[in-house]
């Protein structure tokens, strides 16, 4: 998902990020070259800031990638996060590229059961 931070947007712009129901197990944030630390990003679930974990902190950088494993459950509607972005660059828009890994709970449980069944079988020999 591309999240645009418009030039001169010193006020926070909120962008809704739709997700599937399940466990948010991975977030990749790619900050393209040219940002020079001027564009900022925070991710929220409702009123709670989840990335970065510390309230009031933000992600910024230049030509960098960040991977986060929040282990955050999204089990109730709305199935989304909100990106709060602002840009101190008066000339250029900047984009954050985000990728979310969400696992459905139903699919994770059978894999665990199969693994446990296999271990029990091996122990029983």
mmCIF file of N, CA and C in Angstrom:
data_model
loop_
_atom_site.group_PDB
_atom_site.id
_atom_site.type_symbol
_atom_site.label_atom_id
_atom_site.label_comp_id
_atom_site.label_asym_id
_atom_site.label_seq_id
_atom_site.Cartn_x
_atom_site.Cartn_y
_atom_site.Cartn_z
ATOM 1 N N UNK A 1 0.861 -1.169 0.000
ATOM 2 C CA UNK A 1 0.000 0.000 0.000
ATOM 3 C C UNK A 1 0.904 1.228 0.000
ATOM 4 N N UNK A 2 0.663 2.127 -0.919
ATOM 5 C CA UNK A 2 1.420 3.379 -0.965
ATOM 6 C C UNK A 2 0.674 4.438 -0.148
ATOM 7 N N UNK A 3 1.396 5.098 0.746
ATOM 8 C CA UNK A 3 0.817 6.158 1.557
ATOM 9 C C UNK A 3 1.537 7.449 1.196
ATOM 10 N N UNK A 4 0.782 8.405 0.658
ATOM 11 C CA UNK A 4 1.337 9.670 0.196
ATOM 12 C C UNK A 4 1.345 10.694 1.319
ATOM 13 N N UNK A 5 2.470 11.374 1.448
ATOM 14 C CA UNK A 5 2.596 12.497 2.372
ATOM 15 C C UNK A 5 2.875 13.725 1.512
ATOM 16 N N UNK A 6 1.902 14.628 1.422
ATOM 17 C CA UNK A 6 1.981 15.765 0.503
ATOM 18 C C UNK A 6 2.947 16.834 0.995
ATOM 19 N N UNK A 7 3.605 17.482 0.042
ATOM 20 C CA UNK A 7 4.550 18.554 0.355
ATOM 21 C C UNK A 7 3.879 19.624 1.205
ATOM 22 N N UNK A 8 4.586 20.062 2.230
ATOM 23 C CA UNK A 8 4.087 21.125 3.084
ATOM 24 C C UNK A 8 2.984 20.712 4.036
ATOM 25 N N UNK A 9 2.715 19.424 4.142
ATOM 26 C CA UNK A 9 1.637 18.931 5.013
ATOM 27 C C UNK A 9 2.145 18.833 6.451
ATOM 28 N N UNK A 10 2.258 19.964 7.101
ATOM 29 C CA UNK A 10 2.770 19.993 8.471
ATOM 30 C C UNK A 10 1.731 19.481 9.479
ATOM 31 N N UNK A 11 0.460 19.495 9.062
ATOM 32 C CA UNK A 11 -0.609 18.922 9.872
ATOM 33 C C UNK A 11 -0.729 17.440 9.526
ATOM 34 N N UNK A 12 -1.190 16.653 10.447
ATOM 35 C CA UNK A 12 -1.313 15.211 10.239
ATOM 36 C C UNK A 12 -2.438 14.907 9.250
ATOM 37 N N UNK A 13 -2.120 14.075 8.254
ATOM 38 C CA UNK A 13 -3.098 13.562 7.311
ATOM 39 C C UNK A 13 -3.343 12.105 7.692
ATOM 40 N N UNK A 14 -4.599 11.691 7.789
ATOM 41 C CA UNK A 14 -4.952 10.327 8.189
ATOM 42 C C UNK A 14 -5.391 9.530 6.961
ATOM 43 N N UNK A 15 -4.752 8.359 6.767
ATOM 44 C CA UNK A 15 -5.065 7.488 5.637
ATOM 45 C C UNK A 15 -5.505 6.131 6.182
ATOM 46 N N UNK A 16 -6.703 5.671 5.783
ATOM 47 C CA UNK A 16 -7.199 4.363 6.228
ATOM 48 C C UNK A 16 -6.534 3.252 5.431
ATOM 49 N N UNK A 17 -6.103 2.210 6.131
ATOM 50 C CA UNK A 17 -5.409 1.073 5.521
ATOM 51 C C UNK A 17 -6.211 -0.199 5.793
ATOM 52 N N UNK A 18 -6.996 -0.673 4.816
ATOM 53 C CA UNK A 18 -7.820 -1.871 5.038
ATOM 54 C C UNK A 18 -6.964 -3.123 5.182
ATOM 55 N N UNK A 19 -7.346 -3.990 6.115
ATOM 56 C CA UNK A 19 -6.649 -5.249 6.363
ATOM 57 C C UNK A 19 -7.660 -6.372 6.496
ATOM 58 N N UNK A 20 -7.163 -7.594 6.442
ATOM 59 C CA UNK A 20 -8.002 -8.757 6.690
ATOM 60 C C UNK A 20 -8.060 -9.010 8.207
ATOM 61 N N UNK A 21 -9.079 -9.725 8.625
ATOM 62 C CA UNK A 21 -9.196 -10.134 10.019
ATOM 63 C C UNK A 21 -8.119 -11.173 10.304
ATOM 64 N N UNK A 22 -7.446 -11.043 11.439
ATOM 65 C CA UNK A 22 -6.435 -12.026 11.813
ATOM 66 C C UNK A 22 -5.319 -11.416 12.630
ATOM 67 N N UNK A 23 -4.216 -12.144 12.694
ATOM 68 C CA UNK A 23 -3.066 -11.707 13.477
ATOM 69 C C UNK A 23 -2.087 -10.971 12.570
ATOM 70 N N UNK A 24 -1.848 -9.709 12.889
ATOM 71 C CA UNK A 24 -0.897 -8.887 12.154
ATOM 72 C C UNK A 24 0.499 -9.293 12.615
ATOM 73 N N UNK A 25 1.170 -10.123 11.800
ATOM 74 C CA UNK A 25 2.437 -10.698 12.235
ATOM 75 C C UNK A 25 3.650 -10.012 11.618
ATOM 76 N N UNK A 26 3.453 -9.175 10.588
ATOM 77 C CA UNK A 26 4.604 -8.524 9.965
ATOM 78 C C UNK A 26 4.160 -7.229 9.300
ATOM 79 N N UNK A 27 4.970 -6.191 9.472
ATOM 80 C CA UNK A 27 4.785 -4.930 8.754
ATOM 81 C C UNK A 27 6.129 -4.563 8.143
ATOM 82 N N UNK A 28 6.133 -4.359 6.831
ATOM 83 C CA UNK A 28 7.319 -3.864 6.133
ATOM 84 C C UNK A 28 7.062 -2.406 5.761
ATOM 85 N N UNK A 29 7.997 -1.548 6.094
ATOM 86 C CA UNK A 29 7.897 -0.135 5.748
ATOM 87 C C UNK A 29 9.118 0.212 4.904
ATOM 88 N N UNK A 30 8.885 0.657 3.677
ATOM 89 C CA UNK A 30 9.975 1.057 2.796
ATOM 90 C C UNK A 30 9.904 2.568 2.623
ATOM 91 N N UNK A 31 11.029 3.227 2.924
ATOM 92 C CA UNK A 31 11.135 4.676 2.789
ATOM 93 C C UNK A 31 12.062 4.954 1.610
ATOM 94 N N UNK A 32 11.511 5.421 0.490
ATOM 95 C CA UNK A 32 12.338 5.637 -0.699
ATOM 96 C C UNK A 32 13.395 6.725 -0.510
ATOM 97 N N UNK A 33 14.365 6.702 -1.389
ATOM 98 C CA UNK A 33 15.410 7.716 -1.413
ATOM 99 C C UNK A 33 14.788 9.086 -1.703
ATOM 100 N N UNK A 34 15.288 10.111 -1.034
ATOM 101 C CA UNK A 34 14.801 11.471 -1.246
ATOM 102 C C UNK A 34 14.004 12.025 -0.089
ATOM 103 N N UNK A 35 13.564 11.173 0.819
ATOM 104 C CA UNK A 35 12.792 11.636 1.979
ATOM 105 C C UNK A 35 13.605 12.588 2.857
ATOM 106 N N UNK A 36 14.868 12.282 3.033
ATOM 107 C CA UNK A 36 15.786 13.060 3.866
ATOM 108 C C UNK A 36 15.245 13.305 5.271
ATOM 109 N N UNK A 37 14.454 12.348 5.763
ATOM 110 C CA UNK A 37 13.927 12.445 7.126
ATOM 111 C C UNK A 37 12.841 13.488 7.303
ATOM 112 N N UNK A 38 12.293 14.004 6.200
ATOM 113 C CA UNK A 38 11.302 15.085 6.292
ATOM 114 C C UNK A 38 9.860 14.592 6.384
ATOM 115 N N UNK A 39 9.582 13.397 5.868
ATOM 116 C CA UNK A 39 8.231 12.834 5.945
ATOM 117 C C UNK A 39 8.172 11.888 7.140
ATOM 118 N N UNK A 40 7.036 11.886 7.829
ATOM 119 C CA UNK A 40 6.890 11.110 9.067
ATOM 120 C C UNK A 40 5.652 10.226 8.993
ATOM 121 N N UNK A 41 5.731 9.065 9.668
ATOM 122 C CA UNK A 41 4.659 8.060 9.647
ATOM 123 C C UNK A 41 4.441 7.497 11.041
ATOM 124 N N UNK A 42 3.177 7.337 11.392
ATOM 125 C CA UNK A 42 2.756 6.608 12.592
ATOM 126 C C UNK A 42 1.606 5.699 12.175
ATOM 127 N N UNK A 43 1.498 4.516 12.785
ATOM 128 C CA UNK A 43 0.376 3.613 12.525
ATOM 129 C C UNK A 43 -0.458 3.478 13.788
ATOM 130 N N UNK A 44 -1.755 3.599 13.608
ATOM 131 C CA UNK A 44 -2.708 3.536 14.711
ATOM 132 C C UNK A 44 -3.738 2.452 14.463
ATOM 133 N N UNK A 45 -4.223 1.880 15.560
ATOM 134 C CA UNK A 45 -5.412 1.019 15.563
ATOM 135 C C UNK A 45 -6.374 1.712 16.504
ATOM 136 N N UNK A 46 -7.395 2.357 15.943
ATOM 137 C CA UNK A 46 -8.285 3.175 16.765
ATOM 138 C C UNK A 46 -7.499 4.355 17.339
ATOM 139 N N UNK A 47 -7.582 4.546 18.637
ATOM 140 C CA UNK A 47 -6.873 5.653 19.282
ATOM 141 C C UNK A 47 -5.473 5.271 19.745
ATOM 142 N N UNK A 48 -5.103 4.003 19.564
ATOM 143 C CA UNK A 48 -3.821 3.504 20.078
ATOM 144 C C UNK A 48 -2.745 3.515 18.995
ATOM 145 N N UNK A 49 -1.647 4.189 19.273
ATOM 146 C CA UNK A 49 -0.504 4.156 18.361
ATOM 147 C C UNK A 49 0.206 2.825 18.552
ATOM 148 N N UNK A 50 0.392 2.066 17.433
ATOM 149 C CA UNK A 50 1.054 0.765 17.549
ATOM 150 C C UNK A 50 2.443 0.753 16.909
ATOM 151 N N UNK A 51 2.720 1.672 15.962
ATOM 152 C CA UNK A 51 4.041 1.781 15.337
ATOM 153 C C UNK A 51 4.373 3.258 15.195
ATOM 154 N N UNK A 52 5.480 3.741 15.693
ATOM 155 C CA UNK A 52 6.310 3.111 16.712
ATOM 156 C C UNK A 52 5.521 2.924 18.004
ATOM 157 N N UNK A 53 6.018 2.095 18.867
ATOM 158 C CA UNK A 53 5.298 1.751 20.098
ATOM 159 C C UNK A 53 5.166 2.948 21.032
ATOM 160 N N UNK A 54 6.187 3.773 21.107
ATOM 161 C CA UNK A 54 6.164 4.935 22.014
ATOM 162 C C UNK A 54 5.273 6.037 21.446
ATOM 163 N N UNK A 55 4.300 6.477 22.239
ATOM 164 C CA UNK A 55 3.391 7.543 21.818
ATOM 165 C C UNK A 55 4.166 8.796 21.431
ATOM 166 N N UNK A 56 3.758 9.407 20.344
ATOM 167 C CA UNK A 56 4.365 10.644 19.903
ATOM 168 C C UNK A 56 5.590 10.460 19.018
ATOM 169 N N UNK A 57 6.196 9.278 19.037
ATOM 170 C CA UNK A 57 7.343 9.001 18.171
ATOM 171 C C UNK A 57 6.825 8.778 16.749
ATOM 172 N N UNK A 58 7.710 8.927 15.756
ATOM 173 C CA UNK A 58 7.318 8.686 14.367
ATOM 174 C C UNK A 58 8.468 8.013 13.630
ATOM 175 N N UNK A 59 8.136 7.433 12.490
ATOM 176 C CA UNK A 59 9.141 6.812 11.628
ATOM 177 C C UNK A 59 9.459 7.786 10.508
ATOM 178 N N UNK A 60 10.742 8.011 10.306
ATOM 179 C CA UNK A 60 11.209 8.829 9.195
ATOM 180 C C UNK A 60 12.566 8.277 8.776
ATOM 181 N N UNK A 61 13.073 8.719 7.658
ATOM 182 C CA UNK A 61 14.364 8.228 7.209
ATOM 183 C C UNK A 61 14.587 8.565 5.756
ATOM 184 N N UNK A 62 15.505 7.845 5.132
ATOM 185 C CA UNK A 62 15.814 8.060 3.733
ATOM 186 C C UNK A 62 16.419 6.778 3.168
ATOM 187 N N UNK A 63 15.822 6.273 2.108
ATOM 188 C CA UNK A 63 16.320 5.071 1.442
ATOM 189 C C UNK A 63 16.556 3.934 2.444
ATOM 190 N N UNK A 64 15.499 3.595 3.179
ATOM 191 C CA UNK A 64 15.642 2.554 4.196
ATOM 192 C C UNK A 64 14.405 1.669 4.249
ATOM 193 N N UNK A 65 14.577 0.510 4.879
ATOM 194 C CA UNK A 65 13.487 -0.441 5.063
ATOM 195 C C UNK A 65 13.431 -0.846 6.525
ATOM 196 N N UNK A 66 12.215 -1.020 7.000
ATOM 197 C CA UNK A 66 11.990 -1.413 8.390
ATOM 198 C C UNK A 66 11.032 -2.587 8.385
ATOM 199 N N UNK A 67 11.337 -3.614 9.172
ATOM 200 C CA UNK A 67 10.434 -4.753 9.341
ATOM 201 C C UNK A 67 10.082 -4.840 10.825
ATOM 202 N N UNK A 68 8.795 -4.944 11.100
ATOM 203 C CA UNK A 68 8.306 -4.991 12.474
ATOM 204 C C UNK A 68 7.404 -6.211 12.612
ATOM 205 N N UNK A 69 7.527 -6.915 13.718
ATOM 206 C CA UNK A 69 6.658 -8.058 14.028
ATOM 207 C C UNK A 69 5.784 -7.698 15.230
ATOM 208 N N UNK A 70 4.652 -7.021 14.986
ATOM 209 C CA UNK A 70 3.862 -6.532 16.114
ATOM 210 C C UNK A 70 3.085 -7.606 16.868
ATOM 211 N N UNK A 71 2.742 -8.729 16.215
ATOM 212 C CA UNK A 71 1.950 -9.755 16.888
ATOM 213 C C UNK A 71 0.630 -9.212 17.392
ATOM 214 N N UNK A 72 0.021 -8.360 16.607
ATOM 215 C CA UNK A 72 -1.177 -7.641 17.015
ATOM 216 C C UNK A 72 -2.412 -8.300 16.408
ATOM 217 N N UNK A 73 -3.405 -8.594 17.223
ATOM 218 C CA UNK A 73 -4.632 -9.256 16.778
ATOM 219 C C UNK A 73 -5.644 -8.222 16.283
ATOM 220 N N UNK A 74 -6.133 -8.429 15.064
ATOM 221 C CA UNK A 74 -7.202 -7.586 14.522
ATOM 222 C C UNK A 74 -8.423 -8.486 14.385
ATOM 223 N N UNK A 75 -9.215 -8.504 15.432
ATOM 224 C CA UNK A 75 -10.328 -9.453 15.502
ATOM 225 C C UNK A 75 -11.696 -8.783 15.467
ATOM 226 N N UNK A 76 -11.734 -7.469 15.572
ATOM 227 C CA UNK A 76 -13.015 -6.757 15.570
ATOM 228 C C UNK A 76 -13.013 -5.686 14.496
ATOM 229 N N UNK A 77 -14.191 -5.433 13.948
ATOM 230 C CA UNK A 77 -14.358 -4.401 12.935
ATOM 231 C C UNK A 77 -14.143 -3.025 13.569
ATOM 232 N N UNK A 78 -13.586 -2.077 12.861
ATOM 233 C CA UNK A 78 -13.166 -2.141 11.472
ATOM 234 C C UNK A 78 -11.816 -2.837 11.332
ATOM 235 N N UNK A 79 -11.667 -3.614 10.273
ATOM 236 C CA UNK A 79 -10.432 -4.346 10.006
ATOM 237 C C UNK A 79 -9.492 -3.431 9.228
ATOM 238 N N UNK A 80 -8.875 -2.530 9.968
ATOM 239 C CA UNK A 80 -8.000 -1.548 9.341
ATOM 240 C C UNK A 80 -7.064 -0.925 10.363
ATOM 241 N N UNK A 81 -6.026 -0.318 9.835
ATOM 242 C CA UNK A 81 -5.157 0.559 10.615
ATOM 243 C C UNK A 81 -5.295 1.939 10.003
ATOM 244 N N UNK A 82 -4.761 2.930 10.686
ATOM 245 C CA UNK A 82 -4.701 4.280 10.142
ATOM 246 C C UNK A 82 -3.249 4.714 10.111
ATOM 247 N N UNK A 83 -2.846 5.267 8.975
ATOM 248 C CA UNK A 83 -1.521 5.870 8.860
ATOM 249 C C UNK A 83 -1.686 7.358 9.113
ATOM 250 N N UNK A 84 -0.909 7.876 10.042
ATOM 251 C CA UNK A 84 -0.856 9.313 10.284
ATOM 252 C C UNK A 84 0.456 9.788 9.676
ATOM 253 N N UNK A 85 0.368 10.677 8.692
ATOM 254 C CA UNK A 85 1.566 11.142 7.984
ATOM 255 C C UNK A 85 1.603 12.668 7.953
ATOM 256 N N UNK A 86 2.823 13.184 7.932
ATOM 257 C CA UNK A 86 3.029 14.610 7.694
ATOM 258 C C UNK A 86 4.382 14.782 7.035
ATOM 259 N N UNK A 87 4.564 15.939 6.381
ATOM 260 C CA UNK A 87 5.739 16.142 5.548
ATOM 261 C C UNK A 87 6.252 17.568 5.746
ATOM 262 N N UNK A 88 7.455 17.695 6.243
ATOM 263 C CA UNK A 88 8.059 19.001 6.478
ATOM 264 C C UNK A 88 8.752 19.560 5.239
ATOM 265 N N UNK A 89 8.745 18.801 4.142
ATOM 266 C CA UNK A 89 9.340 19.233 2.877
ATOM 267 C C UNK A 89 8.335 20.142 2.168
ATOM 268 N N UNK A 90 8.708 21.398 1.916
ATOM 269 C CA UNK A 90 7.806 22.354 1.262
ATOM 270 C C UNK A 90 7.714 22.153 -0.245
ATOM 271 N N UNK A 91 8.627 21.338 -0.818
ATOM 272 C CA UNK A 91 8.710 21.226 -2.271
ATOM 273 C C UNK A 91 8.184 19.904 -2.817
ATOM 274 N N UNK A 92 8.547 18.785 -2.185
ATOM 275 C CA UNK A 92 8.255 17.468 -2.762
ATOM 276 C C UNK A 92 7.305 16.635 -1.905
ATOM 277 N N UNK A 93 6.386 15.922 -2.587
ATOM 278 C CA UNK A 93 5.580 14.888 -1.942
ATOM 279 C C UNK A 93 6.496 13.698 -1.668
ATOM 280 N N UNK A 94 6.169 12.906 -0.665
ATOM 281 C CA UNK A 94 6.922 11.686 -0.373
ATOM 282 C C UNK A 94 5.943 10.544 -0.128
ATOM 283 N N UNK A 95 6.387 9.329 -0.430
ATOM 284 C CA UNK A 95 5.548 8.138 -0.288
ATOM 285 C C UNK A 95 6.219 7.129 0.634
ATOM 286 N N UNK A 96 5.423 6.517 1.494
ATOM 287 C CA UNK A 96 5.842 5.355 2.280
ATOM 288 C C UNK A 96 5.199 4.141 1.620
ATOM 289 N N UNK A 97 5.957 3.074 1.420
ATOM 290 C CA UNK A 97 5.418 1.833 0.866
ATOM 291 C C UNK A 97 5.276 0.834 2.009
ATOM 292 N N UNK A 98 4.059 0.340 2.205
ATOM 293 C CA UNK A 98 3.762 -0.549 3.327
ATOM 294 C C UNK A 98 3.267 -1.893 2.829
ATOM 295 N N UNK A 99 3.729 -2.955 3.490
ATOM 296 C CA UNK A 99 3.243 -4.308 3.225
ATOM 297 C C UNK A 99 2.872 -4.914 4.572
ATOM 298 N N UNK A 100 1.668 -5.496 4.646
ATOM 299 C CA UNK A 100 1.186 -6.089 5.887
ATOM 300 C C UNK A 100 1.039 -7.592 5.737
ATOM 301 N N UNK A 101 1.521 -8.347 6.721
ATOM 302 C CA UNK A 101 1.322 -9.785 6.771
ATOM 303 C C UNK A 101 0.286 -10.099 7.829
ATOM 304 N N UNK A 102 -0.855 -10.625 7.407
ATOM 305 C CA UNK A 102 -1.938 -10.974 8.334
ATOM 306 C C UNK A 102 -2.237 -12.453 8.178
ATOM 307 N N UNK A 103 -2.213 -13.174 9.273
ATOM 308 C CA UNK A 103 -2.550 -14.602 9.267
ATOM 309 C C UNK A 103 -3.941 -14.800 9.841
ATOM 310 N N UNK A 104 -4.727 -15.565 9.106
ATOM 311 C CA UNK A 104 -6.046 -15.918 9.631
ATOM 312 C C UNK A 104 -5.864 -16.951 10.722
ATOM 313 N N UNK A 105 -6.549 -16.779 11.789
ATOM 314 C CA UNK A 105 -6.410 -17.677 12.940
ATOM 315 C C UNK A 105 -6.767 -19.114 12.568
ATOM 316 N N UNK A 106 -7.815 -19.312 11.762
ATOM 317 C CA UNK A 106 -8.265 -20.655 11.401
ATOM 318 C C UNK A 106 -7.181 -21.429 10.660
ATOM 319 N N UNK A 107 -6.371 -20.746 9.872
ATOM 320 C CA UNK A 107 -5.337 -21.418 9.100
ATOM 321 C C UNK A 107 -4.111 -21.735 9.948
ATOM 322 N N UNK A 108 -3.877 -20.963 10.983
ATOM 323 C CA UNK A 108 -2.708 -21.178 11.826
ATOM 324 C C UNK A 108 -2.919 -22.375 12.762
ATOM 325 N N UNK A 109 -4.119 -22.554 13.264
ATOM 326 C CA UNK A 109 -4.388 -23.615 14.234
ATOM 327 C C UNK A 109 -4.170 -25.015 13.669
ATOM 328 N N UNK A 110 -4.689 -25.374 12.472
ATOM 329 C CA UNK A 110 -4.455 -26.723 11.957
ATOM 330 C C UNK A 110 -2.976 -27.057 11.789
ATOM 331 N N UNK A 111 -2.159 -26.089 11.414
ATOM 332 C CA UNK A 111 -0.724 -26.343 11.260
ATOM 333 C C UNK A 111 -0.106 -26.710 12.605
ATOM 334 N N UNK A 112 -0.515 -26.049 13.654
ATOM 335 C CA UNK A 112 -0.013 -26.349 14.999
ATOM 336 C C UNK A 112 -0.475 -27.734 15.426
ATOM 337 N N UNK A 113 -1.734 -28.063 15.152
ATOM 338 C CA UNK A 113 -2.271 -29.373 15.524
ATOM 339 C C UNK A 113 -1.528 -30.479 14.785
ATOM 340 N N UNK A 114 -1.267 -30.285 13.476
ATOM 341 C CA UNK A 114 -0.527 -31.286 12.705
ATOM 342 C C UNK A 114 0.871 -31.486 13.267
ATOM 343 N N UNK A 115 1.539 -30.401 13.601
ATOM 344 C CA UNK A 115 2.895 -30.483 14.154
ATOM 345 C C UNK A 115 2.878 -31.220 15.504
ATOM 346 N N UNK A 116 1.926 -30.872 16.348
ATOM 347 C CA UNK A 116 1.822 -31.538 17.654
ATOM 348 C C UNK A 116 1.497 -33.015 17.481
ATOM 349 N N UNK A 117 0.614 -33.349 16.544
ATOM 350 C CA UNK A 117 0.275 -34.755 16.300
ATOM 351 C C UNK A 117 1.495 -35.526 15.829
ATOM 352 N N UNK A 118 2.309 -34.919 14.959
ATOM 353 C CA UNK A 118 3.520 -35.553 14.488
ATOM 354 C C UNK A 118 4.527 -35.801 15.590
ATOM 355 N N UNK A 119 4.668 -34.847 16.497
ATOM 356 C CA UNK A 119 5.591 -35.012 17.631
ATOM 357 C C UNK A 119 5.120 -36.096 18.571
ATOM 358 N N UNK A 120 3.819 -36.132 18.830
ATOM 359 C CA UNK A 120 3.270 -37.167 19.712
ATOM 360 C C UNK A 120 3.498 -38.547 19.106
ATOM 361 N N UNK A 121 3.303 -38.651 17.802
ATOM 362 C CA UNK A 121 3.510 -39.922 17.106
ATOM 363 C C UNK A 121 4.963 -40.378 17.244
ATOM 364 N N UNK A 122 5.916 -39.430 17.052
ATOM 365 C CA UNK A 122 7.339 -39.761 17.171
ATOM 366 C C UNK A 122 7.696 -40.172 18.591
ATOM 367 N N UNK A 123 7.126 -39.490 19.578
ATOM 368 C CA UNK A 123 7.425 -39.808 20.976
ATOM 369 C C UNK A 123 6.867 -41.178 21.378
ATOM 370 N N UNK A 124 5.777 -41.569 20.716
ATOM 371 C CA UNK A 124 5.130 -42.837 21.038
ATOM 372 C C UNK A 124 5.851 -44.062 20.497
ATOM 373 N N UNK A 125 6.856 -43.863 19.643
ATOM 374 C CA UNK A 125 7.576 -45.005 19.051
ATOM 375 C C UNK A 125 8.452 -45.672 20.028
#
